[in-house]
Amino acid sequence: PRITFLAGFGAGALGIALGAVLLASALWLSGDGFGSVAAVVLAAHTPLMLGEGIVTGATVVFLRRVRPETLHVAVPLPVR
């Protein structure tokens, strides 16, 4: 369950982190006045990343226990 939680946590936190980095980058590239706003945006998204990671990690652990078939990804085998 620990690796499952960490995988879910990483997926949830990474989604928020990428969005925050893209927003901060757009603000930073917009001009000198938005550099400090970009830093605030990144700082404000840190607790959101933690919260989203915890919720997503717990959800993935729950789904793995209750309905593991929902997490199964069928990967087609290469044709030779």
PDB file of N, CA and C in Angstrom, residues 3-80:
ATOM      1  N   ILE A   3       3.738   1.985  -1.613  1.00  0.00           N
ATOM      2  CA  ILE A   3       4.164   2.397  -2.957  1.00  0.00           C
ATOM      3  C   ILE A   3       2.970   2.885  -3.762  1.00  0.00           C
ATOM      4  N   THR A   4       1.807   2.289  -3.514  1.00  0.00           N
ATOM      5  CA  THR A   4       0.585   2.730  -4.191  1.00  0.00           C
ATOM      6  C   THR A   4       0.236   4.148  -3.770  1.00  0.00           C
ATOM      7  N   PHE A   5       0.328   4.416  -2.477  1.00  0.00           N
ATOM      8  CA  PHE A   5       0.047   5.763  -1.988  1.00  0.00           C
ATOM      9  C   PHE A   5       1.038   6.764  -2.564  1.00  0.00           C
ATOM     10  N   LEU A   6       2.309   6.402  -2.572  1.00  0.00           N
ATOM     11  CA  LEU A   6       3.330   7.329  -3.086  1.00  0.00           C
ATOM     12  C   LEU A   6       3.132   7.610  -4.568  1.00  0.00           C
ATOM     13  N   ALA A   7       2.729   6.596  -5.329  1.00  0.00           N
ATOM     14  CA  ALA A   7       2.467   6.811  -6.760  1.00  0.00           C
ATOM     15  C   ALA A   7       1.277   7.758  -6.945  1.00  0.00           C
ATOM     16  N   GLY A   8       0.214   7.550  -6.188  1.00  0.00           N
ATOM     17  CA  GLY A   8      -0.941   8.446  -6.263  1.00  0.00           C
ATOM     18  C   GLY A   8      -0.607   9.845  -5.786  1.00  0.00           C
ATOM     19  N   PHE A   9       0.162   9.920  -4.703  1.00  0.00           N
ATOM     20  CA  PHE A   9       0.580  11.222  -4.185  1.00  0.00           C
ATOM     21  C   PHE A   9       1.392  11.975  -5.236  1.00  0.00           C
ATOM     22  N   GLY A  10       2.327  11.279  -5.849  1.00  0.00           N
ATOM     23  CA  GLY A  10       3.152  11.913  -6.871  1.00  0.00           C
ATOM     24  C   GLY A  10       2.340  12.402  -8.055  1.00  0.00           C
ATOM     25  N   ALA A  11       1.388  11.594  -8.477  1.00  0.00           N
ATOM     26  CA  ALA A  11       0.552  11.984  -9.617  1.00  0.00           C
ATOM     27  C   ALA A  11      -0.284  13.218  -9.287  1.00  0.00           C
ATOM     28  N   GLY A  12      -0.892  13.237  -8.118  1.00  0.00           N
ATOM     29  CA  GLY A  12      -1.721  14.380  -7.733  1.00  0.00           C
ATOM     30  C   GLY A  12      -0.912  15.646  -7.530  1.00  0.00           C
ATOM     31  N   ALA A  13       0.203  15.527  -6.832  1.00  0.00           N
ATOM     32  CA  ALA A  13       1.032  16.696  -6.560  1.00  0.00           C
ATOM     33  C   ALA A  13       1.688  17.217  -7.836  1.00  0.00           C
ATOM     34  N   LEU A  14       2.077  16.310  -8.712  1.00  0.00           N
ATOM     35  CA  LEU A  14       2.736  16.727  -9.946  1.00  0.00           C
ATOM     36  C   LEU A  14       1.793  17.532 -10.842  1.00  0.00           C
ATOM     37  N   GLY A  15       0.528  17.153 -10.875  1.00  0.00           N
ATOM     38  CA  GLY A  15      -0.431  17.910 -11.682  1.00  0.00           C
ATOM     39  C   GLY A  15      -0.558  19.349 -11.220  1.00  0.00           C
ATOM     40  N   ILE A  16      -0.651  19.541  -9.919  1.00  0.00           N
ATOM     41  CA  ILE A  16      -0.743  20.900  -9.377  1.00  0.00           C
ATOM     42  C   ILE A  16       0.575  21.644  -9.586  1.00  0.00           C
ATOM     43  N   ALA A  17       1.692  20.950  -9.378  1.00  0.00           N
ATOM     44  CA  ALA A  17       3.003  21.592  -9.519  1.00  0.00           C
ATOM     45  C   ALA A  17       3.231  22.074 -10.948  1.00  0.00           C
ATOM     46  N   LEU A  18       2.893  21.246 -11.918  1.00  0.00           N
ATOM     47  CA  LEU A  18       3.090  21.658 -13.309  1.00  0.00           C
ATOM     48  C   LEU A  18       2.222  22.854 -13.674  1.00  0.00           C
ATOM     49  N   GLY A  19       0.989  22.854 -13.206  1.00  0.00           N
ATOM     50  CA  GLY A  19       0.120  23.997 -13.455  1.00  0.00           C
ATOM     51  C   GLY A  19       0.669  25.269 -12.828  1.00  0.00           C
ATOM     52  N   ALA A  20       1.181  25.154 -11.598  1.00  0.00           N
ATOM     53  CA  ALA A  20       1.738  26.320 -10.914  1.00  0.00           C
ATOM     54  C   ALA A  20       2.997  26.825 -11.615  1.00  0.00           C
ATOM     55  N   VAL A  21       3.835  25.911 -12.062  1.00  0.00           N
ATOM     56  CA  VAL A  21       5.067  26.311 -12.750  1.00  0.00           C
ATOM     57  C   VAL A  21       4.741  26.982 -14.080  1.00  0.00           C
ATOM     58  N   LEU A  22       3.775  26.452 -14.802  1.00  0.00           N
ATOM     59  CA  LEU A  22       3.390  27.081 -16.070  1.00  0.00           C
ATOM     60  C   LEU A  22       2.811  28.474 -15.845  1.00  0.00           C
ATOM     61  N   LEU A  23       1.971  28.620 -14.837  1.00  0.00           N
ATOM     62  CA  LEU A  23       1.404  29.930 -14.528  1.00  0.00           C
ATOM     63  C   LEU A  23       2.494  30.910 -14.098  1.00  0.00           C
ATOM     64  N   ALA A  24       3.378  30.459 -13.213  1.00  0.00           N
ATOM     65  CA  ALA A  24       4.461  31.340 -12.753  1.00  0.00           C
ATOM     66  C   ALA A  24       5.382  31.717 -13.912  1.00  0.00           C
ATOM     67  N   SER A  25       5.638  30.785 -14.811  1.00  0.00           N
ATOM     68  CA  SER A  25       6.477  31.084 -15.968  1.00  0.00           C
ATOM     69  C   SER A  25       5.821  32.124 -16.871  1.00  0.00           C
ATOM     70  N   ALA A  26       4.524  31.983 -17.091  1.00  0.00           N
ATOM     71  CA  ALA A  26       3.816  32.959 -17.918  1.00  0.00           C
ATOM     72  C   ALA A  26       3.844  34.340 -17.273  1.00  0.00           C
ATOM     73  N   LEU A  27       3.667  34.397 -15.964  1.00  0.00           N
ATOM     74  CA  LEU A  27       3.720  35.683 -15.268  1.00  0.00           C
ATOM     75  C   LEU A  27       5.119  36.278 -15.336  1.00  0.00           C
ATOM     76  N   TRP A  28       6.128  35.455 -15.126  1.00  0.00           N
ATOM     77  CA  TRP A  28       7.509  35.934 -15.132  1.00  0.00           C
ATOM     78  C   TRP A  28       7.894  36.453 -16.509  1.00  0.00           C
ATOM     79  N   LEU A  29       7.435  35.787 -17.548  1.00  0.00           N
ATOM     80  CA  LEU A  29       7.753  36.225 -18.903  1.00  0.00           C
ATOM     81  C   LEU A  29       6.952  37.456 -19.336  1.00  0.00           C
ATOM     82  N   SER A  30       5.913  37.791 -18.584  1.00  0.00           N
ATOM     83  CA  SER A  30       5.066  38.930 -18.946  1.00  0.00           C
ATOM     84  C   SER A  30       5.714  40.271 -18.658  1.00  0.00           C
ATOM     85  N   GLY A  31       6.626  40.316 -17.749  1.00  0.00           N
ATOM     86  CA  GLY A  31       7.266  41.592 -17.467  1.00  0.00           C
ATOM     87  C   GLY A  31       7.870  41.625 -16.079  1.00  0.00           C
ATOM     88  N   ASP A  32       8.579  42.724 -15.808  1.00  0.00           N
ATOM     89  CA  ASP A  32       9.292  42.857 -14.536  1.00  0.00           C
ATOM     90  C   ASP A  32       8.354  42.927 -13.338  1.00  0.00           C
ATOM     91  N   GLY A  33       7.218  43.507 -13.508  1.00  0.00           N
ATOM     92  CA  GLY A  33       6.300  43.689 -12.391  1.00  0.00           C
ATOM     93  C   GLY A  33       5.652  42.409 -11.900  1.00  0.00           C
ATOM     94  N   PHE A  34       5.706  41.362 -12.701  1.00  0.00           N
ATOM     95  CA  PHE A  34       5.020  40.127 -12.326  1.00  0.00           C
ATOM     96  C   PHE A  34       5.945  39.082 -11.713  1.00  0.00           C
ATOM     97  N   GLY A  35       7.213  39.391 -11.577  1.00  0.00           N
ATOM     98  CA  GLY A  35       8.145  38.430 -10.993  1.00  0.00           C
ATOM     99  C   GLY A  35       7.812  38.071  -9.563  1.00  0.00           C
ATOM    100  N   SER A  36       7.448  39.067  -8.777  1.00  0.00           N
ATOM    101  CA  SER A  36       7.098  38.797  -7.380  1.00  0.00           C
ATOM    102  C   SER A  36       5.772  38.055  -7.278  1.00  0.00           C
ATOM    103  N   VAL A  37       4.864  38.330  -8.207  1.00  0.00           N
ATOM    104  CA  VAL A  37       3.586  37.615  -8.221  1.00  0.00           C
ATOM    105  C   VAL A  37       3.815  36.144  -8.556  1.00  0.00           C
ATOM    106  N   ALA A  38       4.763  35.876  -9.434  1.00  0.00           N
ATOM    107  CA  ALA A  38       5.081  34.497  -9.795  1.00  0.00           C
ATOM    108  C   ALA A  38       5.589  33.727  -8.578  1.00  0.00           C
ATOM    109  N   ALA A  39       6.405  34.362  -7.762  1.00  0.00           N
ATOM    110  CA  ALA A  39       6.901  33.711  -6.544  1.00  0.00           C
ATOM    111  C   ALA A  39       5.772  33.431  -5.568  1.00  0.00           C
ATOM    112  N   VAL A  40       4.839  34.365  -5.457  1.00  0.00           N
ATOM    113  CA  VAL A  40       3.693  34.167  -4.572  1.00  0.00           C
ATOM    114  C   VAL A  40       2.817  33.024  -5.080  1.00  0.00           C
ATOM    115  N   VAL A  41       2.653  32.944  -6.384  1.00  0.00           N
ATOM    116  CA  VAL A  41       1.851  31.863  -6.971  1.00  0.00           C
ATOM    117  C   VAL A  41       2.463  30.506  -6.624  1.00  0.00           C
ATOM    118  N   LEU A  42       3.768  30.378  -6.777  1.00  0.00           N
ATOM    119  CA  LEU A  42       4.419  29.111  -6.439  1.00  0.00           C
ATOM    120  C   LEU A  42       4.284  28.782  -4.960  1.00  0.00           C
ATOM    121  N   ALA A  43       4.453  29.785  -4.113  1.00  0.00           N
ATOM    122  CA  ALA A  43       4.323  29.555  -2.675  1.00  0.00           C
ATOM    123  C   ALA A  43       2.894  29.186  -2.289  1.00  0.00           C
ATOM    124  N   ALA A  44       1.924  29.812  -2.937  1.00  0.00           N
ATOM    125  CA  ALA A  44       0.526  29.535  -2.608  1.00  0.00           C
ATOM    126  C   ALA A  44       0.094  28.149  -3.065  1.00  0.00           C
ATOM    127  N   HIS A  45       0.736  27.617  -4.096  1.00  0.00           N
ATOM    128  CA  HIS A  45       0.349  26.301  -4.598  1.00  0.00           C
ATOM    129  C   HIS A  45       0.991  25.152  -3.823  1.00  0.00           C
ATOM    130  N   THR A  46       1.967  25.430  -2.977  1.00  0.00           N
ATOM    131  CA  THR A  46       2.628  24.363  -2.226  1.00  0.00           C
ATOM    132  C   THR A  46       1.658  23.606  -1.310  1.00  0.00           C
ATOM    133  N   PRO A  47       0.831  24.276  -0.511  1.00  0.00           N
ATOM    134  CA  PRO A  47      -0.120  23.512   0.298  1.00  0.00           C
ATOM    135  C   PRO A  47      -1.153  22.777  -0.562  1.00  0.00           C
ATOM    136  N   LEU A  48      -1.496  23.355  -1.704  1.00  0.00           N
ATOM    137  CA  LEU A  48      -2.430  22.676  -2.598  1.00  0.00           C
ATOM    138  C   LEU A  48      -1.826  21.390  -3.142  1.00  0.00           C
ATOM    139  N   MET A  49      -0.538  21.421  -3.444  1.00  0.00           N
ATOM    140  CA  MET A  49       0.135  20.213  -3.926  1.00  0.00           C
ATOM    141  C   MET A  49       0.099  19.123  -2.860  1.00  0.00           C
ATOM    142  N   LEU A  50       0.363  19.486  -1.628  1.00  0.00           N
ATOM    143  CA  LEU A  50       0.333  18.501  -0.547  1.00  0.00           C
ATOM    144  C   LEU A  50      -1.066  17.929  -0.355  1.00  0.00           C
ATOM    145  N   GLY A  51      -2.061  18.812  -0.343  1.00  0.00           N
ATOM    146  CA  GLY A  51      -3.439  18.347  -0.168  1.00  0.00           C
ATOM    147  C   GLY A  51      -3.894  17.455  -1.309  1.00  0.00           C
ATOM    148  N   GLU A  52      -3.625  17.859  -2.524  1.00  0.00           N
ATOM    149  CA  GLU A  52      -4.016  17.057  -3.684  1.00  0.00           C
ATOM    150  C   GLU A  52      -3.283  15.723  -3.694  1.00  0.00           C
ATOM    151  N   GLY A  53      -2.021  15.738  -3.317  1.00  0.00           N
ATOM    152  CA  GLY A  53      -1.262  14.491  -3.252  1.00  0.00           C
ATOM    153  C   GLY A  53      -1.836  13.519  -2.239  1.00  0.00           C
ATOM    154  N   ILE A  54      -2.207  14.019  -1.073  1.00  0.00           N
ATOM    155  CA  ILE A  54      -2.779  13.158  -0.041  1.00  0.00           C
ATOM    156  C   ILE A  54      -4.121  12.594  -0.486  1.00  0.00           C
ATOM    157  N   VAL A  55      -4.979  13.430  -1.033  1.00  0.00           N
ATOM    158  CA  VAL A  55      -6.305  12.967  -1.478  1.00  0.00           C
ATOM    159  C   VAL A  55      -6.169  11.948  -2.612  1.00  0.00           C
ATOM    160  N   THR A  56      -5.324  12.227  -3.586  1.00  0.00           N
ATOM    161  CA  THR A  56      -5.157  11.308  -4.710  1.00  0.00           C
ATOM    162  C   THR A  56      -4.510  10.006  -4.252  1.00  0.00           C
ATOM    163  N   GLY A  57      -3.513  10.094  -3.391  1.00  0.00           N
ATOM    164  CA  GLY A  57      -2.878   8.885  -2.870  1.00  0.00           C
ATOM    165  C   GLY A  57      -3.854   8.010  -2.109  1.00  0.00           C
ATOM    166  N   ALA A  58      -4.666   8.606  -1.254  1.00  0.00           N
ATOM    167  CA  ALA A  58      -5.658   7.843  -0.499  1.00  0.00           C
ATOM    168  C   ALA A  58      -6.707   7.230  -1.420  1.00  0.00           C
ATOM    169  N   THR A  59      -7.081   7.956  -2.460  1.00  0.00           N
ATOM    170  CA  THR A  59      -8.066   7.440  -3.409  1.00  0.00           C
ATOM    171  C   THR A  59      -7.527   6.240  -4.169  1.00  0.00           C
ATOM    172  N   VAL A  60      -6.275   6.304  -4.579  1.00  0.00           N
ATOM    173  CA  VAL A  60      -5.675   5.186  -5.310  1.00  0.00           C
ATOM    174  C   VAL A  60      -5.551   3.954  -4.408  1.00  0.00           C
ATOM    175  N   VAL A  61      -5.162   4.145  -3.157  1.00  0.00           N
ATOM    176  CA  VAL A  61      -5.089   3.024  -2.214  1.00  0.00           C
ATOM    177  C   VAL A  61      -6.471   2.417  -2.014  1.00  0.00           C
ATOM    178  N   PHE A  62      -7.482   3.256  -1.846  1.00  0.00           N
ATOM    179  CA  PHE A  62      -8.851   2.769  -1.667  1.00  0.00           C
ATOM    180  C   PHE A  62      -9.316   1.973  -2.883  1.00  0.00           C
ATOM    181  N   LEU A  63      -9.086   2.519  -4.075  1.00  0.00           N
ATOM    182  CA  LEU A  63      -9.495   1.815  -5.293  1.00  0.00           C
ATOM    183  C   LEU A  63      -8.755   0.493  -5.454  1.00  0.00           C
ATOM    184  N   ARG A  64      -7.507   0.460  -5.076  1.00  0.00           N
ATOM    185  CA  ARG A  64      -6.748  -0.787  -5.199  1.00  0.00           C
ATOM    186  C   ARG A  64      -7.292  -1.857  -4.265  1.00  0.00           C
ATOM    187  N   ARG A  65      -7.795  -1.455  -3.113  1.00  0.00           N
ATOM    188  CA  ARG A  65      -8.365  -2.432  -2.174  1.00  0.00           C
ATOM    189  C   ARG A  65      -9.763  -2.869  -2.581  1.00  0.00           C
ATOM    190  N   VAL A  66     -10.588  -1.930  -3.013  1.00  0.00           N
ATOM    191  CA  VAL A  66     -11.999  -2.209  -3.266  1.00  0.00           C
ATOM    192  C   VAL A  66     -12.246  -2.726  -4.676  1.00  0.00           C
ATOM    193  N   ARG A  67     -11.710  -2.054  -5.679  1.00  0.00           N
ATOM    194  CA  ARG A  67     -11.926  -2.433  -7.082  1.00  0.00           C
ATOM    195  C   ARG A  67     -10.616  -2.319  -7.851  1.00  0.00           C
ATOM    196  N   PRO A  68      -9.723  -3.277  -7.673  1.00  0.00           N
ATOM    197  CA  PRO A  68      -8.412  -3.179  -8.326  1.00  0.00           C
ATOM    198  C   PRO A  68      -8.485  -3.210  -9.849  1.00  0.00           C
ATOM    199  N   GLU A  69      -9.561  -3.746 -10.403  1.00  0.00           N
ATOM    200  CA  GLU A  69      -9.669  -3.792 -11.866  1.00  0.00           C
ATOM    201  C   GLU A  69      -9.801  -2.404 -12.477  1.00  0.00           C
ATOM    202  N   THR A  70     -10.211  -1.408 -11.697  1.00  0.00           N
ATOM    203  CA  THR A  70     -10.317  -0.052 -12.239  1.00  0.00           C
ATOM    204  C   THR A  70      -8.937   0.571 -12.488  1.00  0.00           C
ATOM    205  N   LEU A  71      -7.909   0.031 -11.841  1.00  0.00           N
ATOM    206  CA  LEU A  71      -6.567   0.569 -12.006  1.00  0.00           C
ATOM    207  C   LEU A  71      -5.750  -0.235 -13.010  1.00  0.00           C
ATOM    208  N   HIS A  72      -6.320  -1.296 -13.538  1.00  0.00           N
ATOM    209  CA  HIS A  72      -5.605  -2.139 -14.500  1.00  0.00           C
ATOM    210  C   HIS A  72      -5.570  -1.450 -15.860  1.00  0.00           C
ATOM    211  N   VAL A  73      -4.383  -1.351 -16.405  1.00  0.00           N
ATOM    212  CA  VAL A  73      -4.213  -0.758 -17.726  1.00  0.00           C
ATOM    213  C   VAL A  73      -3.742  -1.855 -18.659  1.00  0.00           C
ATOM    214  N   ALA A  74      -4.554  -2.153 -19.643  1.00  0.00           N
ATOM    215  CA  ALA A  74      -4.183  -3.187 -20.611  1.00  0.00           C
ATOM    216  C   ALA A  74      -3.233  -2.587 -21.641  1.00  0.00           C
ATOM    217  N   VAL A  75      -2.058  -3.163 -21.732  1.00  0.00           N
ATOM    218  CA  VAL A  75      -1.070  -2.698 -22.689  1.00  0.00           C
ATOM    219  C   VAL A  75      -0.966  -3.743 -23.790  1.00  0.00           C
ATOM    220  N   PRO A  76      -1.254  -3.370 -25.014  1.00  0.00           N
ATOM    221  CA  PRO A  76      -1.177  -4.369 -26.095  1.00  0.00           C
ATOM    222  C   PRO A  76       0.264  -4.809 -26.331  1.00  0.00           C
ATOM    223  N   LEU A  77       0.409  -6.099 -26.599  1.00  0.00           N
ATOM    224  CA  LEU A  77       1.725  -6.631 -26.890  1.00  0.00           C
ATOM    225  C   LEU A  77       2.126  -6.281 -28.317  1.00  0.00           C
ATOM    226  N   PRO A  78       3.408  -6.030 -28.547  1.00  0.00           N
ATOM    227  CA  PRO A  78       3.830  -5.708 -29.910  1.00  0.00           C
ATOM    228  C   PRO A  78       3.670  -6.923 -30.819  1.00  0.00           C
ATOM    229  N   VAL A  79       3.290  -6.680 -32.052  1.00  0.00           N
ATOM    230  CA  VAL A  79       3.098  -7.745 -33.031  1.00  0.00           C
ATOM    231  C   VAL A  79       4.435  -8.025 -33.707  1.00  0.00           C
ATOM    232  N   ARG A  80       4.782  -9.302 -33.783  1.00  0.00           N
ATOM    233  CA  ARG A  80       6.059  -9.669 -34.416  1.00  0.00           C
ATOM    234  C   ARG A  80       5.846 -10.243 -35.773  1.00  0.00           C
TER     235      ARG A  80
END
